[in-house]
Amino acid sequence: PDNCCVEPFRLESGHQPGAFRLVGELDVATVKTAQSGLVRELGKTATLTLDATGLTFMDGQGLSLLIHLGEEAKKQGGTIRLVGCSHQVRRLLDVAVPQGIPGVEVMEE
């Protein structure tokens, strides 16, 4: 593959359990990578804090992942906290799920 120099998406562990930075583009090509790591961690902590300041793009697949994570977190009595959304990500959320995603809190900075 010729994507030697461009990483489309990275999931970076944060400083405490359940904290992650989303970096790059969360889309159909990268959502599986994100999902496996986040679902595994959610099984341990029930609450995840996702720093989206490095997330440059998210499509419907990324949105589906958030909805899925929100459902799982709610079942376990936890929450998904989404912090620092870009304008693009915020707009996608506002348009696609104006009532919000159950189990997901979009935090203002």
PDB file of C-alpha atoms in Angstrom:
ATOM      1  CA  PRO A   1       0.000   0.000   0.000  1.00  0.00           C
ATOM      2  CA  ASP A   2       1.184   3.506  -0.729  1.00  0.00           C
ATOM      3  CA  ASN A   3      -0.180   5.036   2.470  1.00  0.00           C
ATOM      4  CA  CYS A   4       3.308   4.988   3.984  1.00  0.00           C
ATOM      5  CA  CYS A   5       3.263   8.628   4.948  1.00  0.00           C
ATOM      6  CA  VAL A   6      -0.378   9.306   5.690  1.00  0.00           C
ATOM      7  CA  GLU A   7      -2.143   7.662   8.563  1.00  0.00           C
ATOM      8  CA  PRO A   8      -5.831   8.026   7.908  1.00  0.00           C
ATOM      9  CA  PHE A   9      -6.773   7.363  11.517  1.00  0.00           C
ATOM     10  CA  ARG A  10      -5.166   6.710  14.892  1.00  0.00           C
ATOM     11  CA  LEU A  11      -6.652   5.791  18.224  1.00  0.00           C
ATOM     12  CA  GLU A  12      -4.312   7.032  20.953  1.00  0.00           C
ATOM     13  CA  SER A  13      -4.643   6.021  24.584  1.00  0.00           C
ATOM     14  CA  GLY A  14      -5.105   8.911  26.971  1.00  0.00           C
ATOM     15  CA  HIS A  15      -3.728   9.393  30.461  1.00  0.00           C
ATOM     16  CA  GLN A  16      -6.400   7.488  32.316  1.00  0.00           C
ATOM     17  CA  PRO A  17      -8.362   4.288  31.642  1.00  0.00           C
ATOM     18  CA  GLY A  18     -11.115   4.836  29.099  1.00  0.00           C
ATOM     19  CA  ALA A  19      -9.585   8.033  27.696  1.00  0.00           C
ATOM     20  CA  PHE A  20      -8.650   8.148  24.015  1.00  0.00           C
ATOM     21  CA  ARG A  21      -7.687  10.667  21.358  1.00  0.00           C
ATOM     22  CA  LEU A  22      -9.249  10.232  17.945  1.00  0.00           C
ATOM     23  CA  VAL A  23      -6.825  11.481  15.319  1.00  0.00           C
ATOM     24  CA  GLY A  24      -7.443  11.763  11.572  1.00  0.00           C
ATOM     25  CA  GLU A  25     -10.475  10.577   9.634  1.00  0.00           C
ATOM     26  CA  LEU A  26     -13.056   8.230  11.111  1.00  0.00           C
ATOM     27  CA  ASP A  27     -14.786   6.785   8.082  1.00  0.00           C
ATOM     28  CA  VAL A  28     -15.738   3.575   6.325  1.00  0.00           C
ATOM     29  CA  ALA A  29     -12.065   2.683   5.818  1.00  0.00           C
ATOM     30  CA  THR A  30     -10.984   3.152   9.438  1.00  0.00           C
ATOM     31  CA  VAL A  31     -14.041   2.538  11.596  1.00  0.00           C
ATOM     32  CA  LYS A  32     -13.246  -1.165  12.201  1.00  0.00           C
ATOM     33  CA  THR A  33      -9.881  -0.271  13.766  1.00  0.00           C
ATOM     34  CA  ALA A  34     -11.519   2.247  16.073  1.00  0.00           C
ATOM     35  CA  GLN A  35     -14.410  -0.036  16.940  1.00  0.00           C
ATOM     36  CA  SER A  36     -12.356  -3.009  18.089  1.00  0.00           C
ATOM     37  CA  GLY A  37     -10.221  -0.907  20.444  1.00  0.00           C
ATOM     38  CA  LEU A  38     -13.077   1.140  21.848  1.00  0.00           C
ATOM     39  CA  VAL A  39     -15.511  -1.735  22.350  1.00  0.00           C
ATOM     40  CA  ARG A  40     -12.810  -3.718  24.152  1.00  0.00           C
ATOM     41  CA  GLU A  41     -12.047  -0.783  26.460  1.00  0.00           C
ATOM     42  CA  LEU A  42     -15.738  -0.099  27.057  1.00  0.00           C
ATOM     43  CA  GLY A  43     -16.044  -3.650  28.357  1.00  0.00           C
ATOM     44  CA  LYS A  44     -13.512  -2.750  31.063  1.00  0.00           C
ATOM     45  CA  THR A  45     -14.575   0.768  32.092  1.00  0.00           C
ATOM     46  CA  ALA A  46     -18.219   1.404  30.946  1.00  0.00           C
ATOM     47  CA  THR A  47     -17.369   5.078  30.404  1.00  0.00           C
ATOM     48  CA  LEU A  48     -15.120   6.391  27.654  1.00  0.00           C
ATOM     49  CA  THR A  49     -13.824   9.901  27.130  1.00  0.00           C
ATOM     50  CA  LEU A  50     -13.045  10.537  23.473  1.00  0.00           C
ATOM     51  CA  ASP A  51     -10.980  13.604  22.664  1.00  0.00           C
ATOM     52  CA  ALA A  52     -12.073  14.538  19.155  1.00  0.00           C
ATOM     53  CA  THR A  53      -9.874  17.628  18.767  1.00  0.00           C
ATOM     54  CA  GLY A  54      -7.647  15.696  16.332  1.00  0.00           C
ATOM     55  CA  LEU A  55     -10.567  14.199  14.425  1.00  0.00           C
ATOM     56  CA  THR A  56     -10.615  15.963  11.067  1.00  0.00           C
ATOM     57  CA  PHE A  57     -13.488  14.068   9.454  1.00  0.00           C
ATOM     58  CA  MET A  58     -16.261  11.637  10.342  1.00  0.00           C
ATOM     59  CA  ASP A  59     -18.797   9.999   8.031  1.00  0.00           C
ATOM     60  CA  GLY A  60     -21.917   7.931   8.615  1.00  0.00           C
ATOM     61  CA  GLN A  61     -19.849   4.906   9.616  1.00  0.00           C
ATOM     62  CA  GLY A  62     -18.189   6.912  12.373  1.00  0.00           C
ATOM     63  CA  LEU A  63     -21.634   8.081  13.461  1.00  0.00           C
ATOM     64  CA  SER A  64     -22.887   4.479  13.535  1.00  0.00           C
ATOM     65  CA  LEU A  65     -19.930   3.585  15.738  1.00  0.00           C
ATOM     66  CA  LEU A  66     -20.839   6.368  18.206  1.00  0.00           C
ATOM     67  CA  ILE A  67     -24.449   5.168  18.307  1.00  0.00           C
ATOM     68  CA  HIS A  68     -23.290   1.599  18.942  1.00  0.00           C
ATOM     69  CA  LEU A  69     -20.861   2.699  21.677  1.00  0.00           C
ATOM     70  CA  GLY A  70     -23.596   4.804  23.286  1.00  0.00           C
ATOM     71  CA  GLU A  71     -25.954   1.809  23.411  1.00  0.00           C
ATOM     72  CA  GLU A  72     -23.267  -0.410  24.922  1.00  0.00           C
ATOM     73  CA  ALA A  73     -22.278   2.225  27.498  1.00  0.00           C
ATOM     74  CA  LYS A  74     -25.923   2.705  28.547  1.00  0.00           C
ATOM     75  CA  LYS A  75     -26.364  -1.052  29.055  1.00  0.00           C
ATOM     76  CA  GLN A  76     -23.411  -0.945  31.450  1.00  0.00           C
ATOM     77  CA  GLY A  77     -24.572   2.201  33.217  1.00  0.00           C
ATOM     78  CA  GLY A  78     -21.804   4.298  31.652  1.00  0.00           C
ATOM     79  CA  THR A  79     -21.464   7.068  29.079  1.00  0.00           C
ATOM     80  CA  ILE A  80     -19.410   8.064  26.085  1.00  0.00           C
ATOM     81  CA  ARG A  81     -18.064  11.608  26.437  1.00  0.00           C
ATOM     82  CA  LEU A  82     -17.096  13.267  23.183  1.00  0.00           C
ATOM     83  CA  VAL A  83     -14.903  16.315  23.741  1.00  0.00           C
ATOM     84  CA  GLY A  84     -13.645  18.978  21.336  1.00  0.00           C
ATOM     85  CA  CYS A  85     -15.559  18.144  18.154  1.00  0.00           C
ATOM     86  CA  SER A  86     -14.539  19.994  15.012  1.00  0.00           C
ATOM     87  CA  HIS A  87     -17.098  22.056  13.130  1.00  0.00           C
ATOM     88  CA  GLN A  88     -17.530  19.232  10.568  1.00  0.00           C
ATOM     89  CA  VAL A  89     -18.122  16.570  13.215  1.00  0.00           C
ATOM     90  CA  ARG A  90     -20.452  18.815  15.222  1.00  0.00           C
ATOM     91  CA  ARG A  91     -22.439  19.615  12.081  1.00  0.00           C
ATOM     92  CA  LEU A  92     -22.786  15.927  11.202  1.00  0.00           C
ATOM     93  CA  LEU A  93     -24.096  15.231  14.698  1.00  0.00           C
ATOM     94  CA  ASP A  94     -26.505  18.185  14.602  1.00  0.00           C
ATOM     95  CA  VAL A  95     -27.902  17.205  11.214  1.00  0.00           C
ATOM     96  CA  ALA A  96     -27.971  13.423  11.575  1.00  0.00           C
ATOM     97  CA  VAL A  97     -29.005  13.141  15.221  1.00  0.00           C
ATOM     98  CA  PRO A  98     -30.452  16.510  16.286  1.00  0.00           C
ATOM     99  CA  GLN A  99     -31.969  14.927  19.400  1.00  0.00           C
ATOM    100  CA  GLY A 100     -28.564  13.591  20.400  1.00  0.00           C
ATOM    101  CA  ILE A 101     -27.269  10.047  20.726  1.00  0.00           C
ATOM    102  CA  PRO A 102     -28.448   8.069  23.756  1.00  0.00           C
ATOM    103  CA  GLY A 103     -25.480   7.280  25.987  1.00  0.00           C
ATOM    104  CA  VAL A 104     -23.259   9.885  24.284  1.00  0.00           C
ATOM    105  CA  GLU A 105     -22.555  13.299  25.791  1.00  0.00           C
ATOM    106  CA  VAL A 106     -21.085  15.876  23.459  1.00  0.00           C
ATOM    107  CA  MET A 107     -19.081  18.122  25.767  1.00  0.00           C
ATOM    108  CA  GLU A 108     -18.241  21.716  25.071  1.00  0.00           C
ATOM    109  CA  GLU A 109     -14.574  22.575  25.565  1.00  0.00           C
TER     110      GLU A 109
END
